[in-house]
PDB file of C-alpha atoms in Angstrom:
ATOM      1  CA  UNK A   1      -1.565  77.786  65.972  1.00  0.00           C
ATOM      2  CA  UNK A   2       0.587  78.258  62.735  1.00  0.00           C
ATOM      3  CA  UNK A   3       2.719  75.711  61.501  1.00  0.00           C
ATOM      4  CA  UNK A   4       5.773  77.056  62.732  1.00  0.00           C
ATOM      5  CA  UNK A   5       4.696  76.973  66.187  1.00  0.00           C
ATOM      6  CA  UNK A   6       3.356  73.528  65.922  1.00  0.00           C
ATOM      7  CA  UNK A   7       6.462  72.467  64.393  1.00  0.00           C
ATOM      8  CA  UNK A   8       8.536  73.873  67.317  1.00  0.00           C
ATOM      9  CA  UNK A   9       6.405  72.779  69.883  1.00  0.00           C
ATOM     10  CA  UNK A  10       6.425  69.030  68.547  1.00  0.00           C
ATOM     11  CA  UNK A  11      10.429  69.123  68.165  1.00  0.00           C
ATOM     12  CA  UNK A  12      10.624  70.660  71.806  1.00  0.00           C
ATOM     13  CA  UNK A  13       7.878  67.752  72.851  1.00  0.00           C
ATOM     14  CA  UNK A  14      10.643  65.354  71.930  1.00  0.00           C
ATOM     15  CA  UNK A  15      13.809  67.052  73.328  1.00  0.00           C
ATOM     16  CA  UNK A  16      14.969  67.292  70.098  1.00  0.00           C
ATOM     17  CA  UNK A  17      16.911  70.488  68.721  1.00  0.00           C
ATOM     18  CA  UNK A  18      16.720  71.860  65.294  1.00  0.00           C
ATOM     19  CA  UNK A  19      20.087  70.363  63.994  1.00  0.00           C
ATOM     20  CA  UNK A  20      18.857  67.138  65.216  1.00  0.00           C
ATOM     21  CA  UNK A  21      15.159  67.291  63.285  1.00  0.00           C
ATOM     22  CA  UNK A  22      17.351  68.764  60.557  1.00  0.00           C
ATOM     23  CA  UNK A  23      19.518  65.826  60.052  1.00  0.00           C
ATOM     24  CA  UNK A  24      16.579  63.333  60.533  1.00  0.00           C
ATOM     25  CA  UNK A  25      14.951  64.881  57.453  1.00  0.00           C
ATOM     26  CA  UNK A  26      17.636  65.327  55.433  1.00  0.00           C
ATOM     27  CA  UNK A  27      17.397  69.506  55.674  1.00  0.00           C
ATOM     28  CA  UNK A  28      19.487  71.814  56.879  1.00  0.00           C
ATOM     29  CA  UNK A  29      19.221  73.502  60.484  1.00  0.00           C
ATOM     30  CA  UNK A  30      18.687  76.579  58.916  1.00  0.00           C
ATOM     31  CA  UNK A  31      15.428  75.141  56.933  1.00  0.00           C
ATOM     32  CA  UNK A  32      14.071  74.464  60.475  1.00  0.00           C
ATOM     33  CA  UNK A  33      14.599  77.413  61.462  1.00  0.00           C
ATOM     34  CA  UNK A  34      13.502  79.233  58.933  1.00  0.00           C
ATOM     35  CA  UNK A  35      10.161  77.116  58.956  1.00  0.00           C
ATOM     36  CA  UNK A  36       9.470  77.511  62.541  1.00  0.00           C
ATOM     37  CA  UNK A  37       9.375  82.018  62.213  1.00  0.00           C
ATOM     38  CA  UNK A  38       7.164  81.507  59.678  1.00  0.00           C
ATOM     39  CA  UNK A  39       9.987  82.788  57.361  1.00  0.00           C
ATOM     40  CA  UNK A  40       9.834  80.050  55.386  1.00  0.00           C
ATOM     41  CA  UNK A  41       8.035  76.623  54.505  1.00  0.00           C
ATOM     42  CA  UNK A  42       8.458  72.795  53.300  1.00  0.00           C
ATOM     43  CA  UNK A  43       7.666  71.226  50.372  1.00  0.00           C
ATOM     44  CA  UNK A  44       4.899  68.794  50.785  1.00  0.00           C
ATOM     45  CA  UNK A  45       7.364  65.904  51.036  1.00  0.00           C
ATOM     46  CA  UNK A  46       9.095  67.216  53.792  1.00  0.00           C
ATOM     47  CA  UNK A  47       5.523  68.018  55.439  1.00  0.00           C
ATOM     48  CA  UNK A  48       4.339  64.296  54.682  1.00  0.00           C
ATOM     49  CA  UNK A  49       8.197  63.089  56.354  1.00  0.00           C
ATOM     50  CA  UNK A  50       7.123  65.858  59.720  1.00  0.00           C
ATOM     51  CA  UNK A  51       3.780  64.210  60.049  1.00  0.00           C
ATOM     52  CA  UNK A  52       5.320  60.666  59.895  1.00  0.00           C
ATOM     53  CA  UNK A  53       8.063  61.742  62.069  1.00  0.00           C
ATOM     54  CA  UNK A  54       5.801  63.138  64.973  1.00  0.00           C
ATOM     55  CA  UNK A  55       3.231  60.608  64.614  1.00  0.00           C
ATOM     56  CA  UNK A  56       0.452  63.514  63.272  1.00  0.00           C
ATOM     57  CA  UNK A  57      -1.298  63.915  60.686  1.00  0.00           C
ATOM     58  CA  UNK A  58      -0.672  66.345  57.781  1.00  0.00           C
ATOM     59  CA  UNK A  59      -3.593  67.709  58.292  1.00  0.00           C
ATOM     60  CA  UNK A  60      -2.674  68.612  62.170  1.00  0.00           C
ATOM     61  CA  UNK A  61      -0.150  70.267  60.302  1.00  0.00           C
ATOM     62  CA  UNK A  62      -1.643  72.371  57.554  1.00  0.00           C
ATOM     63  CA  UNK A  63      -5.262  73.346  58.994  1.00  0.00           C
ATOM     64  CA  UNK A  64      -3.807  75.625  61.472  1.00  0.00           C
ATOM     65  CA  UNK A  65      -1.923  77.678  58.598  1.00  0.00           C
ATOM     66  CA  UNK A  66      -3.712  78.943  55.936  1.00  0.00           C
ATOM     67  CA  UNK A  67      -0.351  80.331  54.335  1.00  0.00           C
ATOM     68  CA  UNK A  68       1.066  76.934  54.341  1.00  0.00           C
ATOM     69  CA  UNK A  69      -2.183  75.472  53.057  1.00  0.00           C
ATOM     70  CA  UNK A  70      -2.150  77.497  50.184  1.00  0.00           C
ATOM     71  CA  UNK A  71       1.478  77.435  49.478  1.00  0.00           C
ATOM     72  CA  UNK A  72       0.716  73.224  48.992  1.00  0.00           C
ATOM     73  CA  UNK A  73      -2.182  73.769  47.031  1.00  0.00           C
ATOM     74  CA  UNK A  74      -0.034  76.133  44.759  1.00  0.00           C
ATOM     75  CA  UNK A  75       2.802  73.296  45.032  1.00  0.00           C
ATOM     76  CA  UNK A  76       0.255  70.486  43.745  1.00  0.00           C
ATOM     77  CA  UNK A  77      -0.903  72.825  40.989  1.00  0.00           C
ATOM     78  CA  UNK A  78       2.329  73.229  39.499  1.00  0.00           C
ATOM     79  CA  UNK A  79       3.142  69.401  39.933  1.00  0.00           C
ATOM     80  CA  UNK A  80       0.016  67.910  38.200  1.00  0.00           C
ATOM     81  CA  UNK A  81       0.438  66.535  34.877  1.00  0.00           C
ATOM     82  CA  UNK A  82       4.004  68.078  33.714  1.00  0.00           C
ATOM     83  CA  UNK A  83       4.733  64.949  31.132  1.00  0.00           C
ATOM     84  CA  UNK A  84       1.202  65.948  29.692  1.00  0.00           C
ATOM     85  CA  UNK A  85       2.446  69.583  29.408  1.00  0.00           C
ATOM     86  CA  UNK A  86       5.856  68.597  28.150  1.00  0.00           C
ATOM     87  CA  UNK A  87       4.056  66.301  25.223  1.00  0.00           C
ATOM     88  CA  UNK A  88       1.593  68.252  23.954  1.00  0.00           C
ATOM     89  CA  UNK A  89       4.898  71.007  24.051  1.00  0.00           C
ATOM     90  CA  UNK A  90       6.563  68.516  22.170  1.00  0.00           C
ATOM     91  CA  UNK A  91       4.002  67.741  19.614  1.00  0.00           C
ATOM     92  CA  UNK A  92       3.816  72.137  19.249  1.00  0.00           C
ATOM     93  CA  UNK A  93       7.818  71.974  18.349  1.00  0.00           C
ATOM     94  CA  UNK A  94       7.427  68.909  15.757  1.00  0.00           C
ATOM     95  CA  UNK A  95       4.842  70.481  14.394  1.00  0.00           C
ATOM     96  CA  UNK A  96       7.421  73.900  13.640  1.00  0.00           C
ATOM     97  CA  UNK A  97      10.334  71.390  12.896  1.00  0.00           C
ATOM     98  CA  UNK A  98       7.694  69.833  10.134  1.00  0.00           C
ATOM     99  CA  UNK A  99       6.728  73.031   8.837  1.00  0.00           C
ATOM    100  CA  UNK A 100      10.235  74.599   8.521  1.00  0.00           C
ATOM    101  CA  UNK A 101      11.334  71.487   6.703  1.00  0.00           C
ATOM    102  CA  UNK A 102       8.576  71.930   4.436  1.00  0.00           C
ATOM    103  CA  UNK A 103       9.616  75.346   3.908  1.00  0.00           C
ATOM    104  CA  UNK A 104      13.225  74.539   3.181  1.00  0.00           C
ATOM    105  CA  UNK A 105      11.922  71.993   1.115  1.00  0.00           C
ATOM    106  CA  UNK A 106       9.842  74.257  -1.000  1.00  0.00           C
ATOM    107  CA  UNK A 107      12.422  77.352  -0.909  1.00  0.00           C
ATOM    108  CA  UNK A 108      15.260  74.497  -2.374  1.00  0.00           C
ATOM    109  CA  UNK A 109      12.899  73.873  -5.225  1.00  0.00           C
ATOM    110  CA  UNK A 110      11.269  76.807  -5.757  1.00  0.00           C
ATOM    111  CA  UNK A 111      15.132  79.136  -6.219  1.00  0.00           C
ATOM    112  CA  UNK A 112      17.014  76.633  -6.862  1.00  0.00           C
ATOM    113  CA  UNK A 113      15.377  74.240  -8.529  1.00  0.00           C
ATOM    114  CA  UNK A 114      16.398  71.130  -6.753  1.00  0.00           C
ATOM    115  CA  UNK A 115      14.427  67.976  -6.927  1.00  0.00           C
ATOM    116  CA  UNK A 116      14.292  67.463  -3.148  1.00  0.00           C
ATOM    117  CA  UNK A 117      10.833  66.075  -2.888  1.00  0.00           C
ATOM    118  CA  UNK A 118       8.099  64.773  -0.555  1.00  0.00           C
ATOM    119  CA  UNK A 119       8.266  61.039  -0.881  1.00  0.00           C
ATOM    120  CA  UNK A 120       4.964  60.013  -3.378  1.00  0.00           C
ATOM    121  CA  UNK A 121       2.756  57.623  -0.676  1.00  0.00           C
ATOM    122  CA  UNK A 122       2.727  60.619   1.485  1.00  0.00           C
ATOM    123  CA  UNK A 123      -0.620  62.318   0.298  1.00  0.00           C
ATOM    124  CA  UNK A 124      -0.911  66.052  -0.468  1.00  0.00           C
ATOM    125  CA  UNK A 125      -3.287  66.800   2.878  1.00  0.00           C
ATOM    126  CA  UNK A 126      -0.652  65.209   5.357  1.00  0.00           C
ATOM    127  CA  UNK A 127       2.452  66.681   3.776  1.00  0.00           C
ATOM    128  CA  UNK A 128       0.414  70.167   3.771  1.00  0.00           C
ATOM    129  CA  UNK A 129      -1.903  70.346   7.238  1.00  0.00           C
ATOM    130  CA  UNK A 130       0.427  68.305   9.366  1.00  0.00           C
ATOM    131  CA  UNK A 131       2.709  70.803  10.679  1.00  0.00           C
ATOM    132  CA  UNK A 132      -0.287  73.022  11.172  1.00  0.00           C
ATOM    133  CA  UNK A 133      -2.403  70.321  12.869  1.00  0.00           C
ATOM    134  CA  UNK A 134       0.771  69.269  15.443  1.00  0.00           C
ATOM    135  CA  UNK A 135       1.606  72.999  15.983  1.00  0.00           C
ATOM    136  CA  UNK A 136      -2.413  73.804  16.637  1.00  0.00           C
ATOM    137  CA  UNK A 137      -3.467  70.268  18.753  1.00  0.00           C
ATOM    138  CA  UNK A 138      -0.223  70.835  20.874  1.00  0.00           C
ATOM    139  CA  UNK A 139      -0.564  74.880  21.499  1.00  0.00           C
ATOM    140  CA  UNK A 140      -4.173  74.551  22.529  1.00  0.00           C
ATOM    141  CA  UNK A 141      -3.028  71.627  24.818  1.00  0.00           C
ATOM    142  CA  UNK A 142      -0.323  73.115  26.334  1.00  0.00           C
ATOM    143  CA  UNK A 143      -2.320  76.435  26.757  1.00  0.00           C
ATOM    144  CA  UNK A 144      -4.738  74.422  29.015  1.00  0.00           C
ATOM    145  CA  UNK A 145      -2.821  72.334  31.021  1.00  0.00           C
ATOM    146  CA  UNK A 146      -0.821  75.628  31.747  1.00  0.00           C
ATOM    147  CA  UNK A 147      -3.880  77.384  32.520  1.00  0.00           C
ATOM    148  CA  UNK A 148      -5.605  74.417  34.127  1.00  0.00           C
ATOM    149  CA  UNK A 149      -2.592  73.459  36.685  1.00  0.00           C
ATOM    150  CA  UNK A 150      -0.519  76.726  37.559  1.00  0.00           C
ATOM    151  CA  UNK A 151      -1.093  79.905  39.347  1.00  0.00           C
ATOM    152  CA  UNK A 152       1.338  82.637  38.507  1.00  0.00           C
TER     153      UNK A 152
END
């Protein structure tokens, strides 16, 4: 049995219509009845709110369709670790912001012969490898949590 059919034969179980499971989960009768042709399906909170709802498990719900299961395996995937994803992202773009400031930096006093300087107690290998370091450590991480987490 496919989730759609097990979703329509708990609802009808009940007596309920679709506007009526629709409003008790916050969804729109549409969603319901897009979910129960198969057209559609929920996001795993709405499928963890069904199985609480009907008294089932989730499993009950998912074994039965392995389109669904794989649509909340894909779902998980893309949810797992995004503030990881989003630092090492962040350390990539500090470590461009760093190096274009060095650049402007050196371009000021190389043309025009300002004497905008790197403050002395910062020594020459930070000032120079810094950007590079940031912009390699946070590319590489990035790379694998994208790799790691989501199917395209």
């Amino acid at each position: 049995m496919y989730f759609g059919e097990r979703l329509k034969e708990e609802r009808e179980k009940r007596g309920w219509s679709q506007s009526y499971l629709a409003e008790k989960i916050h969804v729109s009768r549409q969603s319901v009845s897009k979910w129960e042709i198969g057209k559609n399906y929920p996001s795993i909170e709405v499928i963890i709110e069904l199985s609480d709802l009907f008294g089932i498990t989730i499993d009950e719900l998912l074994r039965s369709d392995k389109e669904l299961k794989e649509k909340v395996i894909r779902d998980s995937k893309k949810l797992a670790h995004p503030k990881w994803k989003a630092l090492f992202d962040s350390v990539f773009l500090l470590g461009v912001f760093l190096l274009v400031v060095k650049l402007i930096i050196f371009g000021l006093h190389h043309f025009f012969g300002t004497a905008v300087m790197i403050p002395d107690g910062i020594p020459n290998i930070i000032s120079n490898f810094l950007p590079l370091a940031f912009m390699i450590i946070g590319g590489i991480g990035s790379d694998q949590f994208k790799n790691n987490y989501v199917d395209n």
